[in-house]
Coordinates of C-alpha atoms and ligand atoms in Angstrom, one line a residue:
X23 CA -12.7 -53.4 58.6
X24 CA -11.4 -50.7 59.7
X25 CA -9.5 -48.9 56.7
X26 CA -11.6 -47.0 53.4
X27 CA -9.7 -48.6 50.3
X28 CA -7.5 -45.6 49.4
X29 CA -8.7 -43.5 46.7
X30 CA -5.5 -43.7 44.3
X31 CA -4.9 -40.4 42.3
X32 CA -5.2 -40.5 39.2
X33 CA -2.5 -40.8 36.6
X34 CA -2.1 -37.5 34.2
X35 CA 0.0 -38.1 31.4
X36 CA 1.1 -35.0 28.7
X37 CA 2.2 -35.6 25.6
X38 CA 3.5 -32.3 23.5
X39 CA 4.0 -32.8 19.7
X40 CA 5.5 -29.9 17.4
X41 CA 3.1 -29.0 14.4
X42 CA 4.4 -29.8 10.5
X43 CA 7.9 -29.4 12.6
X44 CA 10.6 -29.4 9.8
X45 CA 8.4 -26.9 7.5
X46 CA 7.2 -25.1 10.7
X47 CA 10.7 -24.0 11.7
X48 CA 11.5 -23.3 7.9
X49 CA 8.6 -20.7 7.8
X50 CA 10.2 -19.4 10.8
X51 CA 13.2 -18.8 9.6
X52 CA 12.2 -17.6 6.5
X53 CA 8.8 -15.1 7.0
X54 CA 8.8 -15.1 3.1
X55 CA 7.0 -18.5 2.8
X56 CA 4.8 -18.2 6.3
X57 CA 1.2 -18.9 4.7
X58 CA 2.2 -20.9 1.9
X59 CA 2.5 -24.5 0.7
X60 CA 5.5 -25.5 1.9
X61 CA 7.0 -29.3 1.1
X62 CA 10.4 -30.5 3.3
X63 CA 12.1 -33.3 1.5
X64 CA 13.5 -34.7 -2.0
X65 CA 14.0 -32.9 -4.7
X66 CA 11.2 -32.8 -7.0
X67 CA 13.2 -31.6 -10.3
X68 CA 9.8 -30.5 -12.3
X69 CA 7.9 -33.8 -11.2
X70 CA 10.7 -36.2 -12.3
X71 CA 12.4 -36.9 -8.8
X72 CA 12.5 -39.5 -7.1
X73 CA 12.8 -39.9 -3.1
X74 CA 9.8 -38.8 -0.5
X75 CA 8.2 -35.9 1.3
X76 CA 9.7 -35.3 4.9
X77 CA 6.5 -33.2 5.8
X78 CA 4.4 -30.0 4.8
X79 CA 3.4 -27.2 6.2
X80 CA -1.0 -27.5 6.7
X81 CA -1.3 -25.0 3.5
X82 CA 0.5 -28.1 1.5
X83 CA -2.0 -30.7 3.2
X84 CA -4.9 -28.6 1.6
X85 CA -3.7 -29.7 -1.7
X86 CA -3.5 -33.5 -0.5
X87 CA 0.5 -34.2 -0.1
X88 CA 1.3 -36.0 2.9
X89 CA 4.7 -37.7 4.9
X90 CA 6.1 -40.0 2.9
X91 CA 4.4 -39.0 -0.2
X92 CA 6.4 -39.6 -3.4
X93 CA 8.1 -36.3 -4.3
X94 CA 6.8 -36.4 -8.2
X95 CA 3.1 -36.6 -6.9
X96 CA 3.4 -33.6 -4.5
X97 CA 4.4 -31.9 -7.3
X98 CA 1.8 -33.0 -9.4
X99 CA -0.9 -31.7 -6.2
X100 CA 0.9 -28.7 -5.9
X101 CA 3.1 -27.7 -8.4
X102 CA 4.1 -23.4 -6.5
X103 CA 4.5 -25.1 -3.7
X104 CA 7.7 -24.4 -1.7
X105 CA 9.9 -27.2 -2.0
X106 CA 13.2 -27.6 0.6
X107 CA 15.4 -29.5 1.4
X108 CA 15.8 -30.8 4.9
X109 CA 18.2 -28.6 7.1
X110 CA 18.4 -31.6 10.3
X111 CA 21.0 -29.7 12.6
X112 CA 18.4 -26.9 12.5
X113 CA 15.7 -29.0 13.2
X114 CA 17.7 -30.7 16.0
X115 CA 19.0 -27.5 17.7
X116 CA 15.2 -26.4 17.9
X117 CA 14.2 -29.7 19.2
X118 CA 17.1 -30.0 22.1
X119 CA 15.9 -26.1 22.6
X120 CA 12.2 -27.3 22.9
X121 CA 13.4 -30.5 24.9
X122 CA 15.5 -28.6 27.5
X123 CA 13.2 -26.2 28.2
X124 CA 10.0 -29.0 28.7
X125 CA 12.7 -31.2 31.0
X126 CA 13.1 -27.8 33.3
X127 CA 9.8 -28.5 34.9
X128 CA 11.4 -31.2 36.5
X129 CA 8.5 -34.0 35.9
X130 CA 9.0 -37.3 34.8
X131 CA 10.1 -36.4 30.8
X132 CA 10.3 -38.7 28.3
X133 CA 11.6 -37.8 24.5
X134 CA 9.6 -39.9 21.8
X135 CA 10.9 -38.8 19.0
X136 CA 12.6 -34.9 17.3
X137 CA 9.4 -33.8 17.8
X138 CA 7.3 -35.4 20.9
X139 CA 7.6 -35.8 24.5
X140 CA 5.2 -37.1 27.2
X141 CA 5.5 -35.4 30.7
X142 CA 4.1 -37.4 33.6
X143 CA 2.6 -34.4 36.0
X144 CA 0.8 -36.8 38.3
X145 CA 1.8 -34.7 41.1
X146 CA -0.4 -31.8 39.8
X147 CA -2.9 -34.3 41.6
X148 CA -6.0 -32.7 39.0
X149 CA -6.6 -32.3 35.7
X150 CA -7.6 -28.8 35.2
X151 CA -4.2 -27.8 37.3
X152 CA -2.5 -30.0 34.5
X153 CA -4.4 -28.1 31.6
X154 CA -3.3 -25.0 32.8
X155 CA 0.3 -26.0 32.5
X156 CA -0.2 -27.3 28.8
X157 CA -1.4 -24.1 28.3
X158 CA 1.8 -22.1 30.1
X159 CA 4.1 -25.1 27.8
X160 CA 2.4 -23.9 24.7
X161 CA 3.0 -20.3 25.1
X162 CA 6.5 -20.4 26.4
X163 CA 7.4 -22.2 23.4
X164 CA 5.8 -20.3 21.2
X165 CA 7.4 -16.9 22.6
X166 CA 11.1 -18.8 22.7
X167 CA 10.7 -20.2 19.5
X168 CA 8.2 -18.8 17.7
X169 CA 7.1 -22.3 16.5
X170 CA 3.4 -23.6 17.6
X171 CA 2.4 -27.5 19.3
X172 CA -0.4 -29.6 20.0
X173 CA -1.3 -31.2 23.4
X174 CA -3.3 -33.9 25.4
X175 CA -3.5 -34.2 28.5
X176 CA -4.8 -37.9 29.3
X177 CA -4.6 -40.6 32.0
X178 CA -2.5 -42.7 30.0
X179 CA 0.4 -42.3 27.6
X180 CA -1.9 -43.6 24.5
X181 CA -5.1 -41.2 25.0
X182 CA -2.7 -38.7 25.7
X183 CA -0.8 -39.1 22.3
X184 CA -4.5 -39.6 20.3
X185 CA -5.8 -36.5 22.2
X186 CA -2.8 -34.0 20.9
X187 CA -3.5 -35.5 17.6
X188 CA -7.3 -34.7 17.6
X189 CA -7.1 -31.1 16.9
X190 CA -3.7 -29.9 15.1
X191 CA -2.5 -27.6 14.5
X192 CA -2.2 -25.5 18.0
X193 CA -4.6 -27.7 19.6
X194 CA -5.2 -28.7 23.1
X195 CA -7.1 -31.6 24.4
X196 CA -8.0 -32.6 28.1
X197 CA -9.2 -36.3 28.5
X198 CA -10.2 -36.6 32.0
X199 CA -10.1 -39.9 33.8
X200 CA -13.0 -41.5 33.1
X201 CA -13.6 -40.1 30.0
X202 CA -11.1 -42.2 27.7
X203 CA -13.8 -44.9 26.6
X204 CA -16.2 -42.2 25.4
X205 CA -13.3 -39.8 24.1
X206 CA -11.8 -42.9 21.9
X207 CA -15.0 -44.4 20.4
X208 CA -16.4 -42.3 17.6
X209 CA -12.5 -42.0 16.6
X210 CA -11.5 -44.3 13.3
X211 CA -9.5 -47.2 14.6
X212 CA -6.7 -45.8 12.3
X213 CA -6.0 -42.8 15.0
X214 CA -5.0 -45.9 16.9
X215 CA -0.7 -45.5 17.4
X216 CA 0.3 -48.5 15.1
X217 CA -2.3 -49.3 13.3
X218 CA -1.7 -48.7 10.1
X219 CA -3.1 -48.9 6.8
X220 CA -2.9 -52.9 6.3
X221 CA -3.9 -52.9 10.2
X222 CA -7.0 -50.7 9.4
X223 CA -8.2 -52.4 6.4
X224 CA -7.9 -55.9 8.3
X225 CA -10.1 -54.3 10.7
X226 CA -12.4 -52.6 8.8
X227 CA -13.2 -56.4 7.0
X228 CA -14.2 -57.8 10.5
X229 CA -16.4 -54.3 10.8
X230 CA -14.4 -52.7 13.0
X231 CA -14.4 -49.2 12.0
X232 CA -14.2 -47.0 15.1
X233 CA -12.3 -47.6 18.5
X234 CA -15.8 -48.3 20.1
X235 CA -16.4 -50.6 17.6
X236 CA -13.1 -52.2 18.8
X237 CA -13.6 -52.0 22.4
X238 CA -17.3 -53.7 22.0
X239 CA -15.8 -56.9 20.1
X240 CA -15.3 -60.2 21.4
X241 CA -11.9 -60.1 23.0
X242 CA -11.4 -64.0 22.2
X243 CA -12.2 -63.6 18.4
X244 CA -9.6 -60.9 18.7
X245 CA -7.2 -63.1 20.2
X246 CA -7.8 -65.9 17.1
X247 CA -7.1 -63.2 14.6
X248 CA -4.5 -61.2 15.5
X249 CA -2.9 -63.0 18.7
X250 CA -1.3 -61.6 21.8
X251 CA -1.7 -58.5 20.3
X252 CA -5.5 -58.6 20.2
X253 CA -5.6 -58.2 23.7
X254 CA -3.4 -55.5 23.6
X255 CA -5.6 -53.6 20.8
X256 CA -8.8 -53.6 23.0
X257 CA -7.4 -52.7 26.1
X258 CA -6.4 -49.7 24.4
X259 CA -9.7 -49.4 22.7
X260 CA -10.6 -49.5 26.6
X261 CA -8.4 -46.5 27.2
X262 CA -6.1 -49.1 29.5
X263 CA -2.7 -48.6 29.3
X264 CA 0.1 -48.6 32.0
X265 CA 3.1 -47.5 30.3
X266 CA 5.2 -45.2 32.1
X267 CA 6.8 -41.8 31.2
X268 CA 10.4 -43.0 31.2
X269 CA 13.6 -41.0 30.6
X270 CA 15.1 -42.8 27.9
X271 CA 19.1 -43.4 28.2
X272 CA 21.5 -42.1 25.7
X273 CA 20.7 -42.4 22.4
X274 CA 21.2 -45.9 21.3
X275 CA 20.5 -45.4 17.3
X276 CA 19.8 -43.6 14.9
X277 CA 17.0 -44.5 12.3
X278 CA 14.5 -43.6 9.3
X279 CA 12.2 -45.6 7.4
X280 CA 9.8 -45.4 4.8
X281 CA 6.7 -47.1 3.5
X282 CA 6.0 -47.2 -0.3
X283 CA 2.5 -46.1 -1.1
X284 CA 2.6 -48.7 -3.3
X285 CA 4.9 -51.9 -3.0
X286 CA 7.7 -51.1 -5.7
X287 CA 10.5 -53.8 -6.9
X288 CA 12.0 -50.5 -9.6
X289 CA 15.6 -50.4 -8.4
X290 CA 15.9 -46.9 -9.0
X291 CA 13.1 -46.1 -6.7
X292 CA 15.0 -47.8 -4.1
X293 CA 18.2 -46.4 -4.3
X294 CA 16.9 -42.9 -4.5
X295 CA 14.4 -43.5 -1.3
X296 CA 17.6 -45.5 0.5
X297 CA 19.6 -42.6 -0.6
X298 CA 16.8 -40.2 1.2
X299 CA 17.3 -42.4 4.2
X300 CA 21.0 -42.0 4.1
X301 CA 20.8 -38.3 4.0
X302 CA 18.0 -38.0 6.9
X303 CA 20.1 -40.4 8.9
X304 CA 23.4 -38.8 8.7
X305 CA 22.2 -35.3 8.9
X306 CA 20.5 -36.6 12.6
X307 CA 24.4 -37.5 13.4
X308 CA 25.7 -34.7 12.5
X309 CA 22.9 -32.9 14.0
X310 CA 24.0 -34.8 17.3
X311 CA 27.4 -34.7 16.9
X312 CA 27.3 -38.7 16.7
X313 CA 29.7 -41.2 15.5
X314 CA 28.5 -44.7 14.3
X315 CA 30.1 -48.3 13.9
X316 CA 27.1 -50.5 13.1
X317 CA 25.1 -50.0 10.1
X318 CA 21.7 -51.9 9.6
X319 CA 19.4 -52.0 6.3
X320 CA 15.8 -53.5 6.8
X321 CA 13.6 -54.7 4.1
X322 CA 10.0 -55.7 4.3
X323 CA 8.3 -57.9 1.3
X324 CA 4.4 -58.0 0.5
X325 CA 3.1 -60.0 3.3
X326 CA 5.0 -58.4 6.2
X327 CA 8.2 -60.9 5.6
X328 CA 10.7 -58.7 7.1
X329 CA 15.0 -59.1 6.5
X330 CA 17.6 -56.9 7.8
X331 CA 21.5 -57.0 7.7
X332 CA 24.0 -55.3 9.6
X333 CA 27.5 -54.2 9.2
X334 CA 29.9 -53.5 11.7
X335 CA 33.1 -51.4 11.1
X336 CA 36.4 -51.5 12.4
X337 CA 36.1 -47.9 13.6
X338 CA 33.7 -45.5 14.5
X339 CA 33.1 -43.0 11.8
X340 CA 30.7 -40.1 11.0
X341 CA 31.6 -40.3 7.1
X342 CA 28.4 -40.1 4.7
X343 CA 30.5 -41.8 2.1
X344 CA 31.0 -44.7 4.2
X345 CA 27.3 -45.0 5.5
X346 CA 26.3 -44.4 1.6
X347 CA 28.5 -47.2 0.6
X348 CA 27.7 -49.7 3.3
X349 CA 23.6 -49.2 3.4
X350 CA 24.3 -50.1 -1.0
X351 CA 26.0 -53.0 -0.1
X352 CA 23.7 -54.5 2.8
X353 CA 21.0 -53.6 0.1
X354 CA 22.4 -55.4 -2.4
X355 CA 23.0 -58.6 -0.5
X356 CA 19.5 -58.2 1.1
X357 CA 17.1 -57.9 -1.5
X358 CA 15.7 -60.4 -4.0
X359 CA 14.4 -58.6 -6.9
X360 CA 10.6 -59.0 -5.0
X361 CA 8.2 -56.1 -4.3
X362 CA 9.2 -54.2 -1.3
X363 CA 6.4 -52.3 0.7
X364 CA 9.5 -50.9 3.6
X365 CA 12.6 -49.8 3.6
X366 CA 14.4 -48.9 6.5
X367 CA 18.2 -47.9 7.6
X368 CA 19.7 -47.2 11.3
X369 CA 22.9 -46.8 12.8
X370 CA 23.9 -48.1 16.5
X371 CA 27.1 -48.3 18.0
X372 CA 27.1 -44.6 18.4
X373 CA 29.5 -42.6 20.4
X374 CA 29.9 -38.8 20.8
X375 CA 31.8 -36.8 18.3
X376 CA 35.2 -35.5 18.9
X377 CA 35.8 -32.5 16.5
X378 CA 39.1 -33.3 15.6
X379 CA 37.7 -36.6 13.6
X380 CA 35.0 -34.6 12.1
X381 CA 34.8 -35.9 8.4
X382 CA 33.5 -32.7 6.5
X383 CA 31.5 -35.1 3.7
X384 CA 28.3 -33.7 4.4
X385 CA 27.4 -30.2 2.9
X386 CA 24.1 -29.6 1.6
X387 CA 22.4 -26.6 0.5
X388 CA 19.5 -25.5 1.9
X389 CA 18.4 -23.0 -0.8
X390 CA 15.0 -23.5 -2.5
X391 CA 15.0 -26.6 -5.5
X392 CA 15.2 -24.4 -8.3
Ligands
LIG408 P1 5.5 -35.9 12.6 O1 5.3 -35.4 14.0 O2 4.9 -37.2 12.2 O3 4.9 -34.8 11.6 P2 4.9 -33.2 11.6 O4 5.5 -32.7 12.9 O5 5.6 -32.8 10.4 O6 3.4 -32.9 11.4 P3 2.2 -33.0 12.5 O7 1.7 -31.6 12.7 O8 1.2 -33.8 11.8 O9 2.7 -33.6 13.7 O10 7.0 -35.9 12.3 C1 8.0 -35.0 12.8 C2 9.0 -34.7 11.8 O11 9.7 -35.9 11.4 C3 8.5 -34.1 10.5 O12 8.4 -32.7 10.6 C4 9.5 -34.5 9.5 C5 10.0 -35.9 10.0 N1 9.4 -37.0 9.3 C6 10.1 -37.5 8.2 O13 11.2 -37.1 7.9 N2 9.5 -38.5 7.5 C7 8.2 -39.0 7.8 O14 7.7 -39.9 7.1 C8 7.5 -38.4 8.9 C9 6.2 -38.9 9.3 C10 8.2 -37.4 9.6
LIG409 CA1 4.7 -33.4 14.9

């Protein structure tokens, strides 16, 4: 024989996600509202707006609201609660702040989202070495931007992502190797990344409640119900998972969605929450200094039956009155009058911004809804 089989090292993945960012870095800049119920999205006009909640600071969760939330029932939950608007190029100067500074430590770095980043720090070679740098990350963001995260520290990309969730705000987590199965299997299969509501209640009809539940189920009865992606959920319910931290490329588009609480064919409703879409996206451009030349609206019915169309324009542009007009159109041509549960709009074709085209279309106030 000869050789031992060599003991590999294990993998230690980080993943870093900003608490209630948008309202987080409001409350920063403004140390009037710190401790309140704060709400970052539409405007709620005395309950009678239309449009969606961005996000909340934790004092607004208390009262119930949520992401995505209509903006009339947030302020039915919470009627002195703060209500902005979103400010995106200050929430995308923190985040390249927040990015930059993560990217310094010169490990693997991969950015998920404005908000999120994994870090592969393998190299640390041990898990309580690792912990002490989530630790270090926390605190030097916190002292350069005054604005407070949540970590995990995991042997794969997944745990690592459900471990920073499991105790927000300011939390950290450290799943050693080994651990994952046990770590994920009192957990609701919801905590699951993708599963969502339809996904969970699915689940929860085959009495599958918890992860464990899902790792303990026949994989082959999986595979009837839900396909090649049955395999997929249990390995993860097994804490397998061998996706790498990547460095993405340049940004390839730009794009919001939103889910209706409950599936809504009222026009209105739609063009205010496409409108919401419109704003969010554009303020992202602007926030990158991004031009765009492809426009793309996605609709999806009852039953998951999913349509997009696309536009493409002659030029590259970062006019709002443009993107406004051509996400109406693609709307228009899409949709059949049926009950939509998704609505979703992105941008591609982007190229960087060259001041001199700037189209100044795009002012918004960022002064309370009063
Ligand atoms: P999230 O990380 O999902 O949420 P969060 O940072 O506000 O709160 P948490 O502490 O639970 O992580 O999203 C990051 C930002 O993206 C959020 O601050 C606002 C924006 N966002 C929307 O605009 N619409 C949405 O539906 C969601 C979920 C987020
Ligand atoms: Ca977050």
């Amino acid at each position: 024989m000869g050789l031992d089989p060599q003991k590999t090292s294990p993998r230690i993945i980080l993943h870093l996600d900003m608490d209630s960012f948008y309202a987080s870095v409001e409350m920063q800049k403004r140390p009037e509202i710190r401790g309140k119920p704060v709400v970052i999205g539409a405007d709620p006009k005395y309950g009678k707006g239309r449009g969606v909640v961005a996000t909340c600071s934790y004092e607004a969760r208390a009262f119930g609201i949520r992401s995505a939330m209509p903006i009339s029932q947030a302020f039915s939950l919470c009627p002195h609660a703060v209500f902005l608007p979103s400010d995106f190029p200050l929430y995308a100067r923190t985040s390249r702040e927040i990015m930059t500074s993560l990217r310094r430590y010169g490990f693997p770095f991969q950015q998920v989202s404005i908000d999120e980043a994994f870090l592969d720090l393998s190299l640390l070679g041990s898990f309580s070495v690792a912990g002490g740098l989530a630790r270090e990350l926390k605190t030097s963001i916190r002292t350069t931007t005054g604005l407070s995260c949540s970590v995990g520290v995991a042997s794969t990309k997944i745990v690592a992502k459900i471990a920073s969730d499991f105790q927000k705000p300011d939390g950290l987590i450290v799943v050693e190797e080994g651990q994952a199965a046990s770590f994920l299997a009192p957990l609701p299969v919801r905590k699951v990344p993708g599963i969502g509501k339809k996904s969970e209640q699915e689940l929860n009809g085959i009495g599958i409640r918890s992860i464990g539940d899902l790792a303990a189920y026949d994989v082959q009865r999986l595979i009837t119900r839900f396909g090649r992606g049955g395999i997929a959920l249990h390995e993860i319910a097994l804490g397998i998972d061998d996706g790498e931290v990547k460095e993405q490329d340049r940004l390839k588009s730009v794009s919001r969605e939103t889910t209706f609480e409950h599936d809504t064919d009222d026009h209105s409703t739609l063009i205010a929450v496409l409108d919401t879409l419109i704003d969010d996206v554009h303020k992202d451009l602007i926030g990158e200094e991004l031009r765009f030349r492809t426009i793309t609206v996605k609709i999806r019915y009852e039953g998951f039956v999913t349509k997009t169309r696309a536009k493409t324009l002659m030029h590259s542009t970062d006019s709002k009155r443009t993107l406004r007009s051509s996400a109406q159109d693609l709307l228009r041509i899409l949709w059949g009058g049926s009950r939509i549960r998704l609505i979703g709009l992105w941008v591609s074709s982007l190229e960087k911004n060259d001041a001199s085209q700037t189209t100044l279309d795009s002012s918004g106030s960022q002064e309370p809804f009063s």
